[in-house]
mmCIF file with all atom_site columns, C-alpha atoms in Angstrom:
data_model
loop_
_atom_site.group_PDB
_atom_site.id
_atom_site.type_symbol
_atom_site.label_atom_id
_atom_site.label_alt_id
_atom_site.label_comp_id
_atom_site.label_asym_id
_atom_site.label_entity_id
_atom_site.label_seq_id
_atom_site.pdbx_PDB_ins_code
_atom_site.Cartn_x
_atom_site.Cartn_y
_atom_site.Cartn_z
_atom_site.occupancy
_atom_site.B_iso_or_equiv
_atom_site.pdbx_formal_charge
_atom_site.auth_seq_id
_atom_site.auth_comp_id
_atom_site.auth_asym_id
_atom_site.auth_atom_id
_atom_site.pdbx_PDB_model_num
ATOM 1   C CA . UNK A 1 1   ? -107.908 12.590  125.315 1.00 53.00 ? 1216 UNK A CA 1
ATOM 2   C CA . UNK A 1 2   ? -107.945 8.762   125.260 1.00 54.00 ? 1217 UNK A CA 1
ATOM 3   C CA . UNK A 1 3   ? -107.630 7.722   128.969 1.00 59.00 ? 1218 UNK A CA 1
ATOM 4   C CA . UNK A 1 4   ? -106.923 4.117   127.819 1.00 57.00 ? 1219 UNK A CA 1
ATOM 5   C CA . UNK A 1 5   ? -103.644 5.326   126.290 1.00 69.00 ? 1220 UNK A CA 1
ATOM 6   C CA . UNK A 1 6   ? -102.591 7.113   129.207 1.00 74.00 ? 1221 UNK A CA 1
ATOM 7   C CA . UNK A 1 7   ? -99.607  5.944   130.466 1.00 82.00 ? 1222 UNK A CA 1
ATOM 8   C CA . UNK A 1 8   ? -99.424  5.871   134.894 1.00 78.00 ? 1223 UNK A CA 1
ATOM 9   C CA . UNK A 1 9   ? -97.124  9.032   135.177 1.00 85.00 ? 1224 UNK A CA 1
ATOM 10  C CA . UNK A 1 10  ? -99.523  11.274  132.777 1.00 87.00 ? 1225 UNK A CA 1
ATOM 11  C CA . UNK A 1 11  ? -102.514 9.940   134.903 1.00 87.00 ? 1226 UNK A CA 1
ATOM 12  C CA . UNK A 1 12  ? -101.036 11.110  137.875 1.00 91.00 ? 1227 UNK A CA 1
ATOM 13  C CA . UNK A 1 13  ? -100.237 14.429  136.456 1.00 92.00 ? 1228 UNK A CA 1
ATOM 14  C CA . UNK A 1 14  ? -103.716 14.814  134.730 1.00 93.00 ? 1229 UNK A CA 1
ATOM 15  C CA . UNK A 1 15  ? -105.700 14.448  138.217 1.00 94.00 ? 1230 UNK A CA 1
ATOM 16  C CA . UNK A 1 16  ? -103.046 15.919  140.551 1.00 95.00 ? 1231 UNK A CA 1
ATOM 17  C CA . UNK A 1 17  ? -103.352 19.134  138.308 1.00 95.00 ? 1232 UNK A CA 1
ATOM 18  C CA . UNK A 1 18  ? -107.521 18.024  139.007 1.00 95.00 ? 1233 UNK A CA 1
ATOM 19  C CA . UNK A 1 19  ? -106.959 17.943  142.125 1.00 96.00 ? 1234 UNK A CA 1
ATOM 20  C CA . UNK A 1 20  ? -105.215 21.681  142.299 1.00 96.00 ? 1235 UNK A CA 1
ATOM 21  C CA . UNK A 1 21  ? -107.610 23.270  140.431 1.00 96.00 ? 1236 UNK A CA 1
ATOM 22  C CA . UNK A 1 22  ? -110.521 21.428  142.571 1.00 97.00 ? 1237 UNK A CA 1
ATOM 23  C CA . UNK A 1 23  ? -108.829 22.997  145.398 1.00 97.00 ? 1238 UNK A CA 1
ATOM 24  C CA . UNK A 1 24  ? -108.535 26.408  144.061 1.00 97.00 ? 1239 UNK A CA 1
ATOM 25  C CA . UNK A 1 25  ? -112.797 26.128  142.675 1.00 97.00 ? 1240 UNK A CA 1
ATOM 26  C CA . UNK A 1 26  ? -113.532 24.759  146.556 1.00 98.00 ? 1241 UNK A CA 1
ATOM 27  C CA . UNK A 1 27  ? -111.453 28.095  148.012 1.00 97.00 ? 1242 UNK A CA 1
ATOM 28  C CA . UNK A 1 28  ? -114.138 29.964  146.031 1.00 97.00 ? 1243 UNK A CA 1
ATOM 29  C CA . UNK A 1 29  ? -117.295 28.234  146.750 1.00 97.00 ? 1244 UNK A CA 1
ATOM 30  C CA . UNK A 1 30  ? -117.366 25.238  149.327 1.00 97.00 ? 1245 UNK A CA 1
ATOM 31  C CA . UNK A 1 31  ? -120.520 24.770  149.035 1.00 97.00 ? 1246 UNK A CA 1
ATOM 32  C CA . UNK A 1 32  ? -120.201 23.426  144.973 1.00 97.00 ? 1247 UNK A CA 1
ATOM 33  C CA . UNK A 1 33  ? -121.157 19.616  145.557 1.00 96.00 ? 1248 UNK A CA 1
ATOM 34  C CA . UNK A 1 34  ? -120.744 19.311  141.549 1.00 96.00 ? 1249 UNK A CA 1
ATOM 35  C CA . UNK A 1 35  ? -116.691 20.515  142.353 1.00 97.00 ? 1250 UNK A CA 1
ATOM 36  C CA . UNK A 1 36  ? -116.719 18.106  145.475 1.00 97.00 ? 1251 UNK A CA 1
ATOM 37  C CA . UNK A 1 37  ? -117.535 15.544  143.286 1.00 96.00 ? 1252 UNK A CA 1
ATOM 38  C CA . UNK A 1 38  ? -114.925 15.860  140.806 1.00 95.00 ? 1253 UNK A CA 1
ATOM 39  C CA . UNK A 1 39  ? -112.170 16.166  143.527 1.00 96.00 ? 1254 UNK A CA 1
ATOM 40  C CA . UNK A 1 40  ? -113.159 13.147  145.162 1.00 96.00 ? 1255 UNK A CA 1
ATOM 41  C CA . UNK A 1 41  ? -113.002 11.190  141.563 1.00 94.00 ? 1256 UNK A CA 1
ATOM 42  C CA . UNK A 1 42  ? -110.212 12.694  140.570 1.00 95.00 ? 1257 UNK A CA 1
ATOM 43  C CA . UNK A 1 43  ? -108.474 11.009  144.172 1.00 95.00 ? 1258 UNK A CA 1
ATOM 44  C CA . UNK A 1 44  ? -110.206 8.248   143.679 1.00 93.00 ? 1259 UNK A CA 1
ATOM 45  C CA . UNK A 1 45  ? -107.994 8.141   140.471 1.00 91.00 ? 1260 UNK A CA 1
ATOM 46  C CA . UNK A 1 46  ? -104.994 9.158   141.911 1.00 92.00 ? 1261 UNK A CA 1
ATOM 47  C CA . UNK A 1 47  ? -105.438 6.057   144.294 1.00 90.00 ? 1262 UNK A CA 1
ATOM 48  C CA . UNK A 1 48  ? -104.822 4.037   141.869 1.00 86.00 ? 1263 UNK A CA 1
ATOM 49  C CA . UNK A 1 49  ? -101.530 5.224   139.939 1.00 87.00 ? 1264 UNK A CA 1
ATOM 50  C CA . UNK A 1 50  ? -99.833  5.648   143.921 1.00 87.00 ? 1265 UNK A CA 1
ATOM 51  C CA . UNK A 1 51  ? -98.680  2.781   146.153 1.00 83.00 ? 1266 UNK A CA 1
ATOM 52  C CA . UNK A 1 52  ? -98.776  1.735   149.514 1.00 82.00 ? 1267 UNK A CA 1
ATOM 53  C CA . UNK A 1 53  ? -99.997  4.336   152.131 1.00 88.00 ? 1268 UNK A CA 1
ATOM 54  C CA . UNK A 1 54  ? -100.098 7.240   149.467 1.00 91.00 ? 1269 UNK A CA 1
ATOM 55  C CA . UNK A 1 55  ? -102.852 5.041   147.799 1.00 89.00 ? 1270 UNK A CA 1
ATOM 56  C CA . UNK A 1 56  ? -104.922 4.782   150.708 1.00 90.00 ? 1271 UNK A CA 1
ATOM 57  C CA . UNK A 1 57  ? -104.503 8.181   151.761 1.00 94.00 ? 1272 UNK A CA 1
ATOM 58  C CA . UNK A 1 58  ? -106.033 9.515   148.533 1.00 93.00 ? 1273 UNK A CA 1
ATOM 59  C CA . UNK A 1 59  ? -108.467 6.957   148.833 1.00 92.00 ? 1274 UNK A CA 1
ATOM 60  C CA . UNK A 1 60  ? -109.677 8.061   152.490 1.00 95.00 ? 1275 UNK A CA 1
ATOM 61  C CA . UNK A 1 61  ? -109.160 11.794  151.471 1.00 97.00 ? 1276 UNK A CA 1
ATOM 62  C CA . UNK A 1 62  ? -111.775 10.692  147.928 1.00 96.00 ? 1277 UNK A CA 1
ATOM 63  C CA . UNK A 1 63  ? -114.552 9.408   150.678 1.00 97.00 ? 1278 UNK A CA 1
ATOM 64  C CA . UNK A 1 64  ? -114.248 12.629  152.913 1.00 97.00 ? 1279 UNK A CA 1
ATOM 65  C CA . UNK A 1 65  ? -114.711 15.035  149.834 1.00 97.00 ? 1280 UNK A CA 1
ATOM 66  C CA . UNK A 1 66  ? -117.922 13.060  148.613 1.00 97.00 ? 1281 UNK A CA 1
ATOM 67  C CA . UNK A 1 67  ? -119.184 12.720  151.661 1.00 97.00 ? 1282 UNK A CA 1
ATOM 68  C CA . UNK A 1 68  ? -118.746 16.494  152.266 1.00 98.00 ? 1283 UNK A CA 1
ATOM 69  C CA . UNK A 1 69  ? -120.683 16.731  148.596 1.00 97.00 ? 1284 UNK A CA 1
ATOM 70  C CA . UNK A 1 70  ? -123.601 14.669  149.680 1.00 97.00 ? 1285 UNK A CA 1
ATOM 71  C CA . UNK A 1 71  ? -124.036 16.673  152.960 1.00 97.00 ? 1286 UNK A CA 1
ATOM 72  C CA . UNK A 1 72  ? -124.370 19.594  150.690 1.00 97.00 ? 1287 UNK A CA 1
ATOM 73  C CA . UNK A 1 73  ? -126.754 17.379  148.243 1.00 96.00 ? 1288 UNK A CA 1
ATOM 74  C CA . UNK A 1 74  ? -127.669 14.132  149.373 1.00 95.00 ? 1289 UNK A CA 1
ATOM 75  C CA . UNK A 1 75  ? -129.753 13.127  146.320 1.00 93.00 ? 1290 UNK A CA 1
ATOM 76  C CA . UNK A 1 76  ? -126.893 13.439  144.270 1.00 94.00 ? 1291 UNK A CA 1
ATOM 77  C CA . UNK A 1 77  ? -126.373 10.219  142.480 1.00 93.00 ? 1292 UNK A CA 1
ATOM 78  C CA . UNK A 1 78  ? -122.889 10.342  140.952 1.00 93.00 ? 1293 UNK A CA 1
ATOM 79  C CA . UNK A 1 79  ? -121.310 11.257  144.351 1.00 95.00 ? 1294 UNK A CA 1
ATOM 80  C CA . UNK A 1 80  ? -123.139 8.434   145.492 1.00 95.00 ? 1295 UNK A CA 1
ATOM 81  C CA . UNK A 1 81  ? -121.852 6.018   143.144 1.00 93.00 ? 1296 UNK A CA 1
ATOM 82  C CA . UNK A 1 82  ? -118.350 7.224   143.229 1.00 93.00 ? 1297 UNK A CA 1
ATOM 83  C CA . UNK A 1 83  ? -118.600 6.916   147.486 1.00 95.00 ? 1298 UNK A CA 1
ATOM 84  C CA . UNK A 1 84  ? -119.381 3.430   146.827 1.00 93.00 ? 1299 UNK A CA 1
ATOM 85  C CA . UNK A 1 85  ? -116.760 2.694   144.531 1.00 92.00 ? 1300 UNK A CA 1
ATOM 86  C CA . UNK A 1 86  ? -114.048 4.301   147.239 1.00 93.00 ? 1301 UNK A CA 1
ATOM 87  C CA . UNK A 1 87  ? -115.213 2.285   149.887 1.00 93.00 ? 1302 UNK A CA 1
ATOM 88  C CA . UNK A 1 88  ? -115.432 -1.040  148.124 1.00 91.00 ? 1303 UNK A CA 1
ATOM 89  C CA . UNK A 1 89  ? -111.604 0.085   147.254 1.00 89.00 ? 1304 UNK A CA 1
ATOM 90  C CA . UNK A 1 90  ? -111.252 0.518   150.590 1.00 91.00 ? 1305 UNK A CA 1
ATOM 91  C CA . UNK A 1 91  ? -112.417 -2.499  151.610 1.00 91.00 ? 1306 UNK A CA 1
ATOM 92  C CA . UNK A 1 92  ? -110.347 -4.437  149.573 1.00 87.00 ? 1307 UNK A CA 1
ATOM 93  C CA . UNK A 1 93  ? -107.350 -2.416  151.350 1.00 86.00 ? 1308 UNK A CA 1
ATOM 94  C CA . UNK A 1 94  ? -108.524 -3.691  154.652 1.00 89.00 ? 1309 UNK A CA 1
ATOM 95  C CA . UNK A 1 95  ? -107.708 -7.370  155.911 1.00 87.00 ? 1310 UNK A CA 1
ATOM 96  C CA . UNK A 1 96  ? -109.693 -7.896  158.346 1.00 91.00 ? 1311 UNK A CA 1
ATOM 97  C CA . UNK A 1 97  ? -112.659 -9.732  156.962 1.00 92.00 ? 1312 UNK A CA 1
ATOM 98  C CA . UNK A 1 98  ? -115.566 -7.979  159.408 1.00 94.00 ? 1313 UNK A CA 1
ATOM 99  C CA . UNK A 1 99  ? -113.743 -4.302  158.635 1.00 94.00 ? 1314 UNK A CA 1
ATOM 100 C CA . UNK A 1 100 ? -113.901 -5.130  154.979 1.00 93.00 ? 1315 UNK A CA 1
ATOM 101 C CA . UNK A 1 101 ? -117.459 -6.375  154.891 1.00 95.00 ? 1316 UNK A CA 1
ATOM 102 C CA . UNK A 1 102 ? -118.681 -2.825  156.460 1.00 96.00 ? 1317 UNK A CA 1
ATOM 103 C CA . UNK A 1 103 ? -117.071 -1.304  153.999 1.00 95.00 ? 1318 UNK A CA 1
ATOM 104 C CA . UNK A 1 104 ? -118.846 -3.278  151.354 1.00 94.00 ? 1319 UNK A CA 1
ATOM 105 C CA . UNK A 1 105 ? -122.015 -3.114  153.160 1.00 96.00 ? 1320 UNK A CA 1
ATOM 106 C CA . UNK A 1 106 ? -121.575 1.361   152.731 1.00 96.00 ? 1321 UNK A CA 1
ATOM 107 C CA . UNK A 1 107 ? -120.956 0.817   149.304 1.00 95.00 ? 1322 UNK A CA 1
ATOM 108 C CA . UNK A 1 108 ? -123.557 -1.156  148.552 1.00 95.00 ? 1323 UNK A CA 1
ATOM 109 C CA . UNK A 1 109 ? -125.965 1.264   150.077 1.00 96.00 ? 1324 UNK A CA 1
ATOM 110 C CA . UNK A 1 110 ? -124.373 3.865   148.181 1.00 95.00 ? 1325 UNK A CA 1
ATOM 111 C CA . UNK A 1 111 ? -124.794 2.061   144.905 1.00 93.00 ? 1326 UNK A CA 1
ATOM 112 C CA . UNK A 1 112 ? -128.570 1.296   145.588 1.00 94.00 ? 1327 UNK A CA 1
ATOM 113 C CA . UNK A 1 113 ? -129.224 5.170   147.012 1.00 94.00 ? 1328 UNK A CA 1
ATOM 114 C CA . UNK A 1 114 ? -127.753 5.901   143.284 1.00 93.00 ? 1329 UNK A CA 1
ATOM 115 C CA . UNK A 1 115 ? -130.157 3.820   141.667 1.00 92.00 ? 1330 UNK A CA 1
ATOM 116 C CA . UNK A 1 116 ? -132.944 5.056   143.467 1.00 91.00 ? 1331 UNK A CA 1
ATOM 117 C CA . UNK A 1 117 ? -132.417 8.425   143.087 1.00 90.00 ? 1332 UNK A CA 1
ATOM 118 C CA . UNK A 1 118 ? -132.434 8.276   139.275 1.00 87.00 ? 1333 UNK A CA 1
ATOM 119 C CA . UNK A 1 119 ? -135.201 5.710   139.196 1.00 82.00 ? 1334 UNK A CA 1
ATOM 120 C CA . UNK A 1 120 ? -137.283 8.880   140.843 1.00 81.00 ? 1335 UNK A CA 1
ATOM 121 C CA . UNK A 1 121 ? -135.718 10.740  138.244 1.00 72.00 ? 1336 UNK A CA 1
ATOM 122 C CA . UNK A 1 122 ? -137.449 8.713   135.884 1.00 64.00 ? 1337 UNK A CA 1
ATOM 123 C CA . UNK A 1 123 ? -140.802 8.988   137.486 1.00 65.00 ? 1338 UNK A CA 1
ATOM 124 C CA . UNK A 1 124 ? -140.747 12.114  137.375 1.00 55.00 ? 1339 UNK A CA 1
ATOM 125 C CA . UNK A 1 125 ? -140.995 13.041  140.761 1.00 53.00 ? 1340 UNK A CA 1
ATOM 126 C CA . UNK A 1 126 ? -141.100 17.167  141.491 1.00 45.00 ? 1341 UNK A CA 1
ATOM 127 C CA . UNK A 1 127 ? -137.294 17.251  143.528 1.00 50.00 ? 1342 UNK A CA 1
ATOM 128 C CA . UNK A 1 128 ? -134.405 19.709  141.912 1.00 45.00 ? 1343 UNK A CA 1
ATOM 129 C CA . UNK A 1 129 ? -131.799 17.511  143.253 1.00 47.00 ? 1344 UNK A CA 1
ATOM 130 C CA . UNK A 1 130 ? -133.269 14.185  141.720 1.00 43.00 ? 1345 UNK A CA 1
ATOM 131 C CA . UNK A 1 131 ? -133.669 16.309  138.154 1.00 42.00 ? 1346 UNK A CA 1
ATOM 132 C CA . UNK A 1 132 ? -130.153 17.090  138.310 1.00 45.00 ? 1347 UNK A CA 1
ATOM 133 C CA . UNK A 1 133 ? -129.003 13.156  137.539 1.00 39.00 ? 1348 UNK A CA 1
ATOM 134 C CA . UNK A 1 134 ? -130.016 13.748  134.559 1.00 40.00 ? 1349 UNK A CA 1
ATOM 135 C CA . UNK A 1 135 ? -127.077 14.632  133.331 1.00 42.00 ? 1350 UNK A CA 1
ATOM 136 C CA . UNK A 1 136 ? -125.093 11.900  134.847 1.00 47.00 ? 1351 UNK A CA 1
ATOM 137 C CA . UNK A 1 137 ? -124.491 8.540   134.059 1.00 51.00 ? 1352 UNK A CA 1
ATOM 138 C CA . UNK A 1 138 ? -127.181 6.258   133.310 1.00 66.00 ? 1353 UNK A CA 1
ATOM 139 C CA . UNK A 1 139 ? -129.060 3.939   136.024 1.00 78.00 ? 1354 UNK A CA 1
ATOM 140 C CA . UNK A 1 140 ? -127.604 0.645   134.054 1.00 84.00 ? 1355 UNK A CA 1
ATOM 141 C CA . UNK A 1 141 ? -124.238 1.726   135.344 1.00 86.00 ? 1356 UNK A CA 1
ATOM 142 C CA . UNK A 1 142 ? -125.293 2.270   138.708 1.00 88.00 ? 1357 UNK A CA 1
ATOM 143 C CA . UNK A 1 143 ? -127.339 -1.410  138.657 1.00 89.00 ? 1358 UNK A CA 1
ATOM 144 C CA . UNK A 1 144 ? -124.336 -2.673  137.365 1.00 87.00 ? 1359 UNK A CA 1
ATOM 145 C CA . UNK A 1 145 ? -122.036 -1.369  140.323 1.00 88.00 ? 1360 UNK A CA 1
ATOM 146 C CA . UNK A 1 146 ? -125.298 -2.620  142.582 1.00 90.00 ? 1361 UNK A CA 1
ATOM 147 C CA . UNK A 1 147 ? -124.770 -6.433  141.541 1.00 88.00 ? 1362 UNK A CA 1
ATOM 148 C CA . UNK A 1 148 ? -120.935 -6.119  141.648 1.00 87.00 ? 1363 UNK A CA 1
ATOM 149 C CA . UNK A 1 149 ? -121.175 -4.987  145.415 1.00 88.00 ? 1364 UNK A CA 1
ATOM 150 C CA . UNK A 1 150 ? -122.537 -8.370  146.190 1.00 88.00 ? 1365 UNK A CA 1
ATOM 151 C CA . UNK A 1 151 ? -119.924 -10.535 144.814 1.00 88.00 ? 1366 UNK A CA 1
ATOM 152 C CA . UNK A 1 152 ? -117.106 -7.906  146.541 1.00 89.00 ? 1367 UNK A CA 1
ATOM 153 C CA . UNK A 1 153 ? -117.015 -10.215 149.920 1.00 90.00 ? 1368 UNK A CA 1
ATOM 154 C CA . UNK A 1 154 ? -116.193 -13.220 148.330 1.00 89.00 ? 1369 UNK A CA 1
ATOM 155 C CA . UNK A 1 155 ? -113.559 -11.987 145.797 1.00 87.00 ? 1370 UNK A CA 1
ATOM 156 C CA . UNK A 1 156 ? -111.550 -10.230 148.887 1.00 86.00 ? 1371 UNK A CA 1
ATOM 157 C CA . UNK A 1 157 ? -111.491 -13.568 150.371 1.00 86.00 ? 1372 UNK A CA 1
ATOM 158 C CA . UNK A 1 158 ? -109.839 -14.509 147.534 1.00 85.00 ? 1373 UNK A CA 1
ATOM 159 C CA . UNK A 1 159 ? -107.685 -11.603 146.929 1.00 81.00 ? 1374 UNK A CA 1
ATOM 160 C CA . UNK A 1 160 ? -106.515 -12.661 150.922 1.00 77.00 ? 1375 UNK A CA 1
ATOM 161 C CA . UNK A 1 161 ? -105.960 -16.077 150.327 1.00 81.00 ? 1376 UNK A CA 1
ATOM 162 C CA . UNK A 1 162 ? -103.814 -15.396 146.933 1.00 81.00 ? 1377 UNK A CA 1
ATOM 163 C CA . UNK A 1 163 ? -101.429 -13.259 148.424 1.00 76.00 ? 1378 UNK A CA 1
ATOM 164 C CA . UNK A 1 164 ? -101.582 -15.357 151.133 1.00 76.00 ? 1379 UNK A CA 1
ATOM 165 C CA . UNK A 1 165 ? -100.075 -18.127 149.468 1.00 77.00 ? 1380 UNK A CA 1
ATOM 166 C CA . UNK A 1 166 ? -98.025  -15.776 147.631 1.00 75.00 ? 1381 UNK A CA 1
ATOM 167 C CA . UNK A 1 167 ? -95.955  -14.618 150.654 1.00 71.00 ? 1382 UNK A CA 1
ATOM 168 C CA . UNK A 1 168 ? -95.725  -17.761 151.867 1.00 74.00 ? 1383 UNK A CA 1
ATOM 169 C CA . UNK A 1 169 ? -93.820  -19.150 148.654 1.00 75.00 ? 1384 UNK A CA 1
ATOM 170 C CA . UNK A 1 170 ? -91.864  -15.677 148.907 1.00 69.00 ? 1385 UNK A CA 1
ATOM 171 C CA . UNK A 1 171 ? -91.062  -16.180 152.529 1.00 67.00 ? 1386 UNK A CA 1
ATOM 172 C CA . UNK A 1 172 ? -88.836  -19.360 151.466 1.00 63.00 ? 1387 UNK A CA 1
ATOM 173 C CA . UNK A 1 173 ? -87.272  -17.920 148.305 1.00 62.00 ? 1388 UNK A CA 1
ATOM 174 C CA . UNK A 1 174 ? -83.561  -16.069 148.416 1.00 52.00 ? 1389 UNK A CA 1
ATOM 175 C CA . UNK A 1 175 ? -83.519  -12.311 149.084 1.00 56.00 ? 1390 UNK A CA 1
ATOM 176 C CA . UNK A 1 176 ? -83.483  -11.355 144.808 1.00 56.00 ? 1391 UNK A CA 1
ATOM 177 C CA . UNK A 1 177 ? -86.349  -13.713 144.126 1.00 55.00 ? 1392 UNK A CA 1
ATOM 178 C CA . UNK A 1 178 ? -88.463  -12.531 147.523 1.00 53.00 ? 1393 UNK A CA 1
ATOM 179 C CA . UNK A 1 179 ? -87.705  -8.974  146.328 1.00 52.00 ? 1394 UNK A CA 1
ATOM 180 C CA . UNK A 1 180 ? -89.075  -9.814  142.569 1.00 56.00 ? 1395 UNK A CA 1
ATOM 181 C CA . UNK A 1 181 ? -92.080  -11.622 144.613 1.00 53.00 ? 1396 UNK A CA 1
ATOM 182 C CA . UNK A 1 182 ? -93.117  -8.419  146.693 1.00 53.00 ? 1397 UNK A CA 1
ATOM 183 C CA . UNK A 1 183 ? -93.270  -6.572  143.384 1.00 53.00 ? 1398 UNK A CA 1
ATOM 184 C CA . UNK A 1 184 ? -95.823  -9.460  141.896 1.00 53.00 ? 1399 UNK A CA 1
ATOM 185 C CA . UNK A 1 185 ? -97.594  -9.387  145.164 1.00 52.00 ? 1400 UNK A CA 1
ATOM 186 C CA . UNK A 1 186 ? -98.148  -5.510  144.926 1.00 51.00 ? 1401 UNK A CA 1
ATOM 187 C CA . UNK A 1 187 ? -98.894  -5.550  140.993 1.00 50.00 ? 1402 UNK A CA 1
ATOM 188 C CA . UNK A 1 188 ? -101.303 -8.345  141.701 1.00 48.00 ? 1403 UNK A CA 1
ATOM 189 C CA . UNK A 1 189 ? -102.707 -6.506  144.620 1.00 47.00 ? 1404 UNK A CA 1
ATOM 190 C CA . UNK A 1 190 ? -103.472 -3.129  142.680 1.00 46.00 ? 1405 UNK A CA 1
ATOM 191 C CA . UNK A 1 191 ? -104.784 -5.647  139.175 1.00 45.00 ? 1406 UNK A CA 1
ATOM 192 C CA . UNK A 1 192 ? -107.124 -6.684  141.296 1.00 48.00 ? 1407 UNK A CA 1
ATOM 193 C CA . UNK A 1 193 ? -108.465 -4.187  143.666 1.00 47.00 ? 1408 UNK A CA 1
ATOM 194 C CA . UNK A 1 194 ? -108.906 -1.941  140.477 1.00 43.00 ? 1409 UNK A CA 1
ATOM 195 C CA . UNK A 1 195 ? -112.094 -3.963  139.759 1.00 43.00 ? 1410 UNK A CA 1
ATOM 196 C CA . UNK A 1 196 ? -113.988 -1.821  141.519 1.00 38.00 ? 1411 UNK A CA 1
ATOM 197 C CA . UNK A 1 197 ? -113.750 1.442   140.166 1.00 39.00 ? 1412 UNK A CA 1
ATOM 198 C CA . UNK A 1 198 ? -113.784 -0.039  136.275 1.00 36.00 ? 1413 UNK A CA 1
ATOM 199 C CA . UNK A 1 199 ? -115.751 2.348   134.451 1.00 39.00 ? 1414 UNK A CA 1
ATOM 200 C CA . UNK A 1 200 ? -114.428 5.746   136.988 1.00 40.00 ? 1415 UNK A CA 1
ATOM 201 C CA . UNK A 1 201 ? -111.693 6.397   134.757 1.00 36.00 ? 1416 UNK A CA 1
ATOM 202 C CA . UNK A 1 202 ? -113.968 6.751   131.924 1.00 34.00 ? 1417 UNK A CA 1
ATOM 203 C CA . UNK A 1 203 ? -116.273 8.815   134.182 1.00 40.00 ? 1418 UNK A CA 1
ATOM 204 C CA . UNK A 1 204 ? -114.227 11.002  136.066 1.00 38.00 ? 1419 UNK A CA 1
ATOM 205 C CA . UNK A 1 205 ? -112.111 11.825  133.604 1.00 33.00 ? 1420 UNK A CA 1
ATOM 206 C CA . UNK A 1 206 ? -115.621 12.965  131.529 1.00 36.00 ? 1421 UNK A CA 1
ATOM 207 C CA . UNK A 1 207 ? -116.721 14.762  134.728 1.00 40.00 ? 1422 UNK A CA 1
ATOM 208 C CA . UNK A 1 208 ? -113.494 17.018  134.795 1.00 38.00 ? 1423 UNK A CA 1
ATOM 209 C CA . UNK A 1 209 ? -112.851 17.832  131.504 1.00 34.00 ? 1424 UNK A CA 1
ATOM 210 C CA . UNK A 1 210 ? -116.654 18.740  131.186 1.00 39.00 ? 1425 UNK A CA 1
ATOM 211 C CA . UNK A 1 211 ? -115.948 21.258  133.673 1.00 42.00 ? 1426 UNK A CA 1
ATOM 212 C CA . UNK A 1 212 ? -112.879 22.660  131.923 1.00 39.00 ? 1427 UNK A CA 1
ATOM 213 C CA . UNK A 1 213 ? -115.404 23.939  129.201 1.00 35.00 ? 1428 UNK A CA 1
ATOM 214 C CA . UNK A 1 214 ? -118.321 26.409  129.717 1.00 36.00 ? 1429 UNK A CA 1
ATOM 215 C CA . UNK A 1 215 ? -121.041 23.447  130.245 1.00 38.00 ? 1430 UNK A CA 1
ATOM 216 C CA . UNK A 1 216 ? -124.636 23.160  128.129 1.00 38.00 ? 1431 UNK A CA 1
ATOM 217 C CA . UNK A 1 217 ? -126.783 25.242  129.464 1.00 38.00 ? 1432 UNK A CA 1
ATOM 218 C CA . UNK A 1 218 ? -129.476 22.785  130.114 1.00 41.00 ? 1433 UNK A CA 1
ATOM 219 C CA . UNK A 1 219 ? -127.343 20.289  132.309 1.00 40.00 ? 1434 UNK A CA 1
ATOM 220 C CA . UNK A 1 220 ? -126.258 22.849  134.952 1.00 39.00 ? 1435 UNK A CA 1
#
């Protein structure tokens, strides 16, 4: 299935039906961090393709799912890395310029707990939980999310100031053209504050559909 040709309503239905059949795995074993894991990408997704308070409710509902997976497995990189890409998501949802910088500041610990755990991976150290990121995706993504974190502050002043400047136009239009602004506003908003999960599609969608199939052996 090519996620790229996907169009926003078979998204939706592809991780709601995730989503369910998350729920239905976590009924039967709560204690699966792996199933965790895919629930909270699979919202993560979903936070995306909904507007308005439906978007940040799957996106606060994505955190508390990985963060339940990492109490259950707190070496486990890919939760890690998809924790930081909800709360830099978050934090692009939040105005408040101190609010938004915390969140930034969790992700990027996140993001650089990811890297560490598979750069122990890589050394070899003696820890089951470290030996498990071996099947997930490679440190250069995880650097890569790493030295996006750091550039996240700045770009949400900019998001800010854009839409900003954007209302204020709006504010002075008639009532069709402010309508036809709020819609440009919100499109813009969503553009942009996709950034930050670029690449989860890819990988969450790969996550879930992996687990639709009896998995290799010598990953699990």
């Amino acid at each position: 299935m090519d996620m790229g040709a996907m169009s926003d309503p078979e998204r939706m239905f592809f991780f709601e039906l995730a989503c369910k059949n998350a729920e239905a795995a976590y009924v039967q074993n709560p204690h699966d961090a792996d199933n965790l894991t895919r629930w909270g990408g699979a919202l993560l997704e979903l936070s995306q393709v909904r507007n308005g308070p439906e978007s940040l409710k799957c996106l606060e509902d994505a955190e508390s799912k990985l963060e339940e997976a990492l109490k259950i497995d707190p070496a486990k990189a890919d939760a890690l890395w998809c924790l930081g890409n909800a709360q830099t998501s978050h934090g692009f949802f939040t105005p408040d310029t101190v609010k938004a910088n915390e969140f930034f500041v969790r992700a990027t610990e996140c993001f650089q707990k990811a890297v560490d755990v598979v750069c122990m991976c890589s050394c070899g150290l003696n820890n089951p939980h470290v030996l498990r990121s071996t099947s997930e995706p490679t440190n250069e993504l995880y650097k890569k999310s790493l030295d996006l974190s750091s550039k996240a502050p700045e770009l949400h002043l900019e998001i800010h100031r854009q839409m900003a400047s954007q209302a204020s136009q709006a504010s002075s239009a008639s009532n069709p053209r402010q309508s036809r602004k709020k819609k440009k506003d919100s499109e813009f908003w969503y553009d942009l504050c996709g950034w930050a999960i670029l690449g989860v599609g890819i990988y969450a969608w790969f996550a879930i559909a992996k687990a639709n199939a009896p998995p290799p052996p010598a990953k699990f």
